XYZ file of C-alpha atoms in Angstrom:
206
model
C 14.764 -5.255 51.078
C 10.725 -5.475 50.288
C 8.839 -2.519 49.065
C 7.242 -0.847 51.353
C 3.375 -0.029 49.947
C 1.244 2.709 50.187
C -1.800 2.542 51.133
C -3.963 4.324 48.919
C -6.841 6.452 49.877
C -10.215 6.860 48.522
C -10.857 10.213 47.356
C -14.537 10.932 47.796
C -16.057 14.293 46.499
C -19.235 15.275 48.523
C -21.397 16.354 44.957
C -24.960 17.755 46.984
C -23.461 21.282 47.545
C -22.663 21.249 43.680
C -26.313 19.917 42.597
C -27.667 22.347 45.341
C -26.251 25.293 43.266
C -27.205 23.467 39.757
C -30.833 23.691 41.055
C -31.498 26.705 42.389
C -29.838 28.385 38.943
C -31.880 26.282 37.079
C -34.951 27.552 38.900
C -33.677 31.341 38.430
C -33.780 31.075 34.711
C -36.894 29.177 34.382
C -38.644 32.445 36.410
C -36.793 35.249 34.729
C -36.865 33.770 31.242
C -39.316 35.353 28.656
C -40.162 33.012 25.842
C -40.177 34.682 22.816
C -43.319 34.359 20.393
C -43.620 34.296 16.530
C -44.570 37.016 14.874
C -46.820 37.071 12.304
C -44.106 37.736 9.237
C -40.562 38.201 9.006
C -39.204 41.710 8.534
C -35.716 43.120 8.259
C -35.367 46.078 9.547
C -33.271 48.863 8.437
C -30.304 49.340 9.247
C -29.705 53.071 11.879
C -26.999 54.148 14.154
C -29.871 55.375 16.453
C -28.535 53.296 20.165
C -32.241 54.692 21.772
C -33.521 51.242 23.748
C -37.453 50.347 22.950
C -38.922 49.878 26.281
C -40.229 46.400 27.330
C -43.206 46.735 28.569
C -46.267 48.443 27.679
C -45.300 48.731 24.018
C -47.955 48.398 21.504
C -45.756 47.342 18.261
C -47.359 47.535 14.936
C -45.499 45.433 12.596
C -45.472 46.583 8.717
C -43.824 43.550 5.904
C -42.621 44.546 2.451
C -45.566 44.113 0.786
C -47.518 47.106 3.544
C -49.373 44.303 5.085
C -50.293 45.895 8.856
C -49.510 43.746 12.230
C -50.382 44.873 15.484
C -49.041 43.040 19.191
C -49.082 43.593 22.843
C -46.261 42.377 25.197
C -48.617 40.369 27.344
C -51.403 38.499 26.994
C -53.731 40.565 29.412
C -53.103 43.247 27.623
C -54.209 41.297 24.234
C -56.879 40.403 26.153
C -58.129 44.233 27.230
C -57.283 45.177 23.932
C -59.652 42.818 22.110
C -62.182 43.840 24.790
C -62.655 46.992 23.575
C -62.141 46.280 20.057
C -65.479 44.027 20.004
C -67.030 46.422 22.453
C -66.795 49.321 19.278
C -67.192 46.888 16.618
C -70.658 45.169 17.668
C -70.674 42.618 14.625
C -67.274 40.967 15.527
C -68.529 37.390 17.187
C -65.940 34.782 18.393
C -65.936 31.748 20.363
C -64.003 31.377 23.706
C -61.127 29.498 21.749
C -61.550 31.971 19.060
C -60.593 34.571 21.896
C -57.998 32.283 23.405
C -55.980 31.661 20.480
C -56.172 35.940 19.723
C -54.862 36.191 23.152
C -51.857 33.763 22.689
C -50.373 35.284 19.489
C -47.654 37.418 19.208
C -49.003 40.171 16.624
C -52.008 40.218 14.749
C -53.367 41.042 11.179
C -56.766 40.667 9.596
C -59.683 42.464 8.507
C -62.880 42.267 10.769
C -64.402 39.902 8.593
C -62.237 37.505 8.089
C -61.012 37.189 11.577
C -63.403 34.524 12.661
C -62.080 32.164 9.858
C -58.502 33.233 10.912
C -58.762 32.449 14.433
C -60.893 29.317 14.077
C -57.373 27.372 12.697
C -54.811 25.909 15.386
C -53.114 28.426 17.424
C -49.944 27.164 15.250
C -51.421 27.792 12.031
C -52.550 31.329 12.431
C -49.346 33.310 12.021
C -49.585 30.862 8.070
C -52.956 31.668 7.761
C -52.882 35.810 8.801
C -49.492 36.564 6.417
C -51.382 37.135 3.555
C -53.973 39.789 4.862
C -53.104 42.300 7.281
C -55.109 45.498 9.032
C -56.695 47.780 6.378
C -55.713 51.424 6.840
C -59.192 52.602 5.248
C -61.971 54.064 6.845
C -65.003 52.604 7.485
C -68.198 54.627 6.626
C -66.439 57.768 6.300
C -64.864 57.549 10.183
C -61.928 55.524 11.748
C -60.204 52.719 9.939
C -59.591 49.898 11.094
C -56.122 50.167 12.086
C -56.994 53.539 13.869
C -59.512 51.328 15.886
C -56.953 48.895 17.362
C -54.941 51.528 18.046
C -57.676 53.364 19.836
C -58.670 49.760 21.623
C -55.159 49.703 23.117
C -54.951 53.049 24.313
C -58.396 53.106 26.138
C -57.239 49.914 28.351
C -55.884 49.920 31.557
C -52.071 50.146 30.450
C -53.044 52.825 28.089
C -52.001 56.442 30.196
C -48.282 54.190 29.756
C -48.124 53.127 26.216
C -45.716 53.063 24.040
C -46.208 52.728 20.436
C -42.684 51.458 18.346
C -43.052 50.615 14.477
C -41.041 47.882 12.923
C -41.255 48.044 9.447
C -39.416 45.906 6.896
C -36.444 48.005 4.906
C -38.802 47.578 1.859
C -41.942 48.777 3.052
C -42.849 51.481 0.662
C -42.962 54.489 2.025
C -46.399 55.476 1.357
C -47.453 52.578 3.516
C -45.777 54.474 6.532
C -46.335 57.845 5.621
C -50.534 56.313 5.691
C -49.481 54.811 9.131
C -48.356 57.984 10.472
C -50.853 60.155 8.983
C -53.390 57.641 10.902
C -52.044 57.697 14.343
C -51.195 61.885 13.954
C -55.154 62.477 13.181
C -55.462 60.509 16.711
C -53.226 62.534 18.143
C -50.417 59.937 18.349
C -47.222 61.327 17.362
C -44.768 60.039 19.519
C -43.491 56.390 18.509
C -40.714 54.257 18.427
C -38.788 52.864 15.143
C -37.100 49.728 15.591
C -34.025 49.323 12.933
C -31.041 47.031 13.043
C -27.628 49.122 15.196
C -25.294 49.633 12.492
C -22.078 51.560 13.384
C -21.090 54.602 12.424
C -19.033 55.183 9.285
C -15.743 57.322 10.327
Protein backbone atom coordinates (compact mmCIF):
# COMPACT_ATOMS: atom_id res chain seq x y z
CA UNK A 1 0.00 0.00 0.00
CA UNK A 2 1.78 3.59 -0.96
CA UNK A 3 2.29 6.23 1.60
CA UNK A 4 0.02 8.57 1.65
CA UNK A 5 1.95 12.29 1.89
CA UNK A 6 1.27 15.25 3.58
CA UNK A 7 1.23 18.13 2.21
CA UNK A 8 3.12 20.51 4.09
CA UNK A 9 2.20 24.04 4.74
CA UNK A 10 4.11 27.16 4.74
CA UNK A 11 4.11 28.80 7.96
CA UNK A 12 4.36 32.52 7.39
CA UNK A 13 4.70 34.96 10.43
CA UNK A 14 3.31 38.49 9.56
CA UNK A 15 6.66 40.47 11.41
CA UNK A 16 5.21 44.50 10.79
CA UNK A 17 3.07 44.41 14.02
CA UNK A 18 6.37 43.21 15.83
CA UNK A 19 8.72 46.01 14.14
CA UNK A 20 5.71 48.43 14.72
CA UNK A 21 6.17 47.91 18.53
CA UNK A 22 10.22 47.75 18.16
CA UNK A 23 9.87 51.35 16.82
CA UNK A 24 7.75 53.18 18.69
CA UNK A 25 9.84 51.82 22.04
CA UNK A 26 12.77 52.77 20.44
CA UNK A 27 11.43 56.28 19.94
CA UNK A 28 10.18 56.37 23.77
CA UNK A 29 13.65 55.94 25.07
CA UNK A 30 15.40 58.14 22.71
CA UNK A 31 12.83 61.14 24.21
CA UNK A 32 12.88 60.20 27.85
CA UNK A 33 16.57 59.35 28.02
CA UNK A 34 18.93 61.88 29.80
CA UNK A 35 22.51 61.53 28.73
CA UNK A 36 24.64 61.78 31.44
CA UNK A 37 27.71 64.31 31.32
CA UNK A 38 31.29 64.12 32.80
CA UNK A 39 32.04 65.76 35.59
CA UNK A 40 34.88 67.58 36.11
CA UNK A 41 36.74 64.93 38.71
CA UNK A 42 35.91 61.77 40.18
CA UNK A 43 34.74 61.68 43.78
CA UNK A 44 33.62 58.90 46.07
CA UNK A 45 31.31 59.75 48.19
CA UNK A 46 30.79 58.65 51.64
CA UNK A 47 29.16 56.15 52.52
CA UNK A 48 25.31 57.20 54.81
CA UNK A 49 22.21 55.32 55.52
CA UNK A 50 20.40 58.69 54.83
CA UNK A 51 17.48 57.14 51.84
CA UNK A 52 16.44 61.26 51.36
CA UNK A 53 16.22 61.48 47.20
CA UNK A 54 18.23 64.73 45.69
CA UNK A 55 15.76 66.32 43.48
CA UNK A 56 16.38 66.44 39.67
CA UNK A 57 15.88 69.47 38.63
CA UNK A 58 16.82 72.81 39.65
CA UNK A 59 19.78 71.59 41.70
CA UNK A 60 22.81 73.65 41.74
CA UNK A 61 25.57 70.86 42.79
CA UNK A 62 28.89 72.04 43.91
CA UNK A 63 31.29 69.30 43.58
CA UNK A 64 34.37 69.23 46.21
CA UNK A 65 37.58 66.32 45.22
CA UNK A 66 40.04 65.15 47.86
CA UNK A 67 42.42 67.54 47.38
CA UNK A 68 39.34 70.72 48.28
CA UNK A 69 39.42 71.65 44.70
CA UNK A 70 35.68 73.49 44.24
CA UNK A 71 33.22 72.40 41.18
CA UNK A 72 30.10 73.98 40.55
CA UNK A 73 27.09 72.52 37.78
CA UNK A 74 23.61 73.17 36.71
CA UNK A 75 21.23 70.40 35.44
CA UNK A 76 20.60 72.13 32.16
CA UNK A 77 22.28 74.03 29.92
CA UNK A 78 19.93 77.20 30.06
CA UNK A 79 20.42 77.34 33.31
CA UNK A 80 24.45 77.30 32.74
CA UNK A 81 23.70 79.69 30.43
CA UNK A 82 21.66 82.32 32.95
CA UNK A 83 24.08 81.48 35.39
CA UNK A 84 27.15 82.65 33.46
CA UNK A 85 25.00 85.67 32.53
CA UNK A 86 25.08 87.07 35.64
CA UNK A 87 28.37 85.93 36.64
CA UNK A 88 30.05 88.25 33.80
CA UNK A 89 27.37 90.81 34.42
CA UNK A 90 29.13 91.23 38.33
CA UNK A 91 32.50 90.45 37.23
CA UNK A 92 33.02 93.19 34.36
CA UNK A 93 36.68 91.96 33.42
CA UNK A 94 35.62 88.33 32.54
CA UNK A 95 35.72 88.44 28.41
CA UNK A 96 34.94 85.26 26.35
CA UNK A 97 34.25 84.43 22.90
CA UNK A 98 30.90 82.88 21.70
CA UNK A 99 32.62 79.33 21.68
CA UNK A 100 34.26 80.27 24.84
CA UNK A 101 30.54 80.62 26.16
CA UNK A 102 29.36 77.58 24.25
CA UNK A 103 31.72 75.15 25.49
CA UNK A 104 30.92 76.74 29.46
CA UNK A 105 27.42 76.00 28.60
CA UNK A 106 27.96 72.30 27.51
CA UNK A 107 29.93 71.09 30.57
CA UNK A 108 28.75 69.27 33.28
CA UNK A 109 30.42 71.19 36.38
CA UNK A 110 32.83 73.78 36.39
CA UNK A 111 36.08 74.92 38.23
CA UNK A 112 38.48 77.77 37.64
CA UNK A 113 39.54 80.99 38.86
CA UNK A 114 38.36 84.15 36.87
CA UNK A 115 41.54 84.49 35.32
CA UNK A 116 42.32 81.58 34.04
CA UNK A 117 38.99 80.73 32.64
CA UNK A 118 39.56 82.15 29.23
CA UNK A 119 42.61 79.77 28.72
CA UNK A 120 40.39 76.94 30.18
CA UNK A 121 37.57 77.32 27.95
CA UNK A 122 39.54 78.16 24.81
CA UNK A 123 40.61 74.05 24.67
CA UNK A 124 38.09 71.47 22.97
CA UNK A 125 34.93 71.00 24.76
CA UNK A 126 36.56 67.36 25.44
CA UNK A 127 39.59 68.59 26.93
CA UNK A 128 38.24 70.92 29.52
CA UNK A 129 37.11 68.58 32.28
CA UNK A 130 41.61 67.49 31.76
CA UNK A 131 42.43 70.87 31.66
CA UNK A 132 39.98 72.37 34.83
CA UNK A 133 41.02 69.21 37.41
CA UNK A 134 43.86 70.83 38.59
CA UNK A 135 42.37 74.32 39.63
CA UNK A 136 39.08 74.67 41.03
CA UNK A 137 36.85 77.85 42.51
CA UNK A 138 38.81 79.82 45.17
CA UNK A 139 36.84 80.23 48.40
CA UNK A 140 38.71 83.69 49.14
CA UNK A 141 37.43 86.97 48.97
CA UNK A 142 38.13 89.35 46.61
CA UNK A 143 38.96 92.93 47.85
CA UNK A 144 37.69 92.36 51.19
CA UNK A 145 33.89 91.26 49.80
CA UNK A 146 32.48 88.01 48.19
CA UNK A 147 34.69 85.22 46.99
CA UNK A 148 34.52 83.79 44.23
CA UNK A 149 32.67 80.78 45.00
CA UNK A 150 30.07 82.97 46.93
CA UNK A 151 29.67 84.77 43.48
CA UNK A 152 28.58 81.71 41.45
CA UNK A 153 26.53 80.84 43.99
CA UNK A 154 24.93 84.23 44.09
CA UNK A 155 24.86 84.10 39.94
CA UNK A 156 22.67 80.99 40.23
CA UNK A 157 20.34 82.10 42.68
CA UNK A 158 19.53 85.54 41.02
CA UNK A 159 18.39 83.60 37.64
CA UNK A 160 15.17 82.71 36.67
CA UNK A 161 15.15 79.12 38.37
CA UNK A 162 16.55 80.69 41.42
CA UNK A 163 13.10 81.22 43.95
CA UNK A 164 13.39 76.93 43.20
CA UNK A 165 16.92 76.00 43.81
CA UNK A 166 18.31 73.49 45.32
CA UNK A 167 21.79 73.41 46.41
CA UNK A 168 23.26 69.45 47.15
CA UNK A 169 27.14 69.05 47.95
CA UNK A 170 29.02 66.05 46.78
CA UNK A 171 32.15 65.90 48.32
CA UNK A 172 34.76 63.15 48.05
CA UNK A 173 35.06 60.89 51.51
CA UNK A 174 38.54 62.59 51.78
CA UNK A 175 37.81 66.06 51.46
CA UNK A 176 39.21 67.57 54.55
CA UNK A 177 36.93 68.89 56.55
CA UNK A 178 38.03 72.35 56.75
CA UNK A 179 37.39 72.57 53.05
CA UNK A 180 33.58 72.02 53.88
CA UNK A 181 33.32 73.61 57.03
CA UNK A 182 34.85 76.99 54.53
CA UNK A 183 32.03 75.88 52.07
CA UNK A 184 29.41 76.10 54.56
CA UNK A 185 30.58 79.00 56.38
CA UNK A 186 30.38 80.71 52.71
CA UNK A 187 26.93 79.87 51.68
CA UNK A 188 25.57 80.50 55.70
CA UNK A 189 27.03 84.30 55.46
CA UNK A 190 24.63 84.31 52.19
CA UNK A 191 22.07 83.10 53.95
CA UNK A 192 22.12 79.60 52.38
CA UNK A 193 21.72 77.00 54.87
CA UNK A 194 19.64 74.52 53.52
CA UNK A 195 21.54 71.94 51.13
CA UNK A 196 21.70 68.61 50.08
CA UNK A 197 24.68 65.95 50.78
CA UNK A 198 24.99 63.34 48.34
CA UNK A 199 26.77 60.03 49.94
CA UNK A 200 26.76 56.47 48.73
CA UNK A 201 23.23 54.27 50.56
CA UNK A 202 24.90 51.97 52.78
CA UNK A 203 22.61 49.75 54.95
CA UNK A 204 22.14 49.78 58.25
CA UNK A 205 24.25 47.71 60.64
CA UNK A 206 21.74 45.52 62.95
Amino acid sequence: MGKVKIKKADVWIDMTPMSDVMVLLLTFFMLTSTFVKNEAVKVNTPGSVSEIKVPETEVLQILCDKEGRIFIGLDKPGYMREMLDNFKGTVTSLNLSPLQEKNFIALASFGAPVAKMSDVLRHESSEINEAQKNLGIPTDSIDGGMSEFQLWIDAARNSSFGSDMKIAIKADADTPYKVIKKMMSEMQDMSENRYYLITNLKKEEK
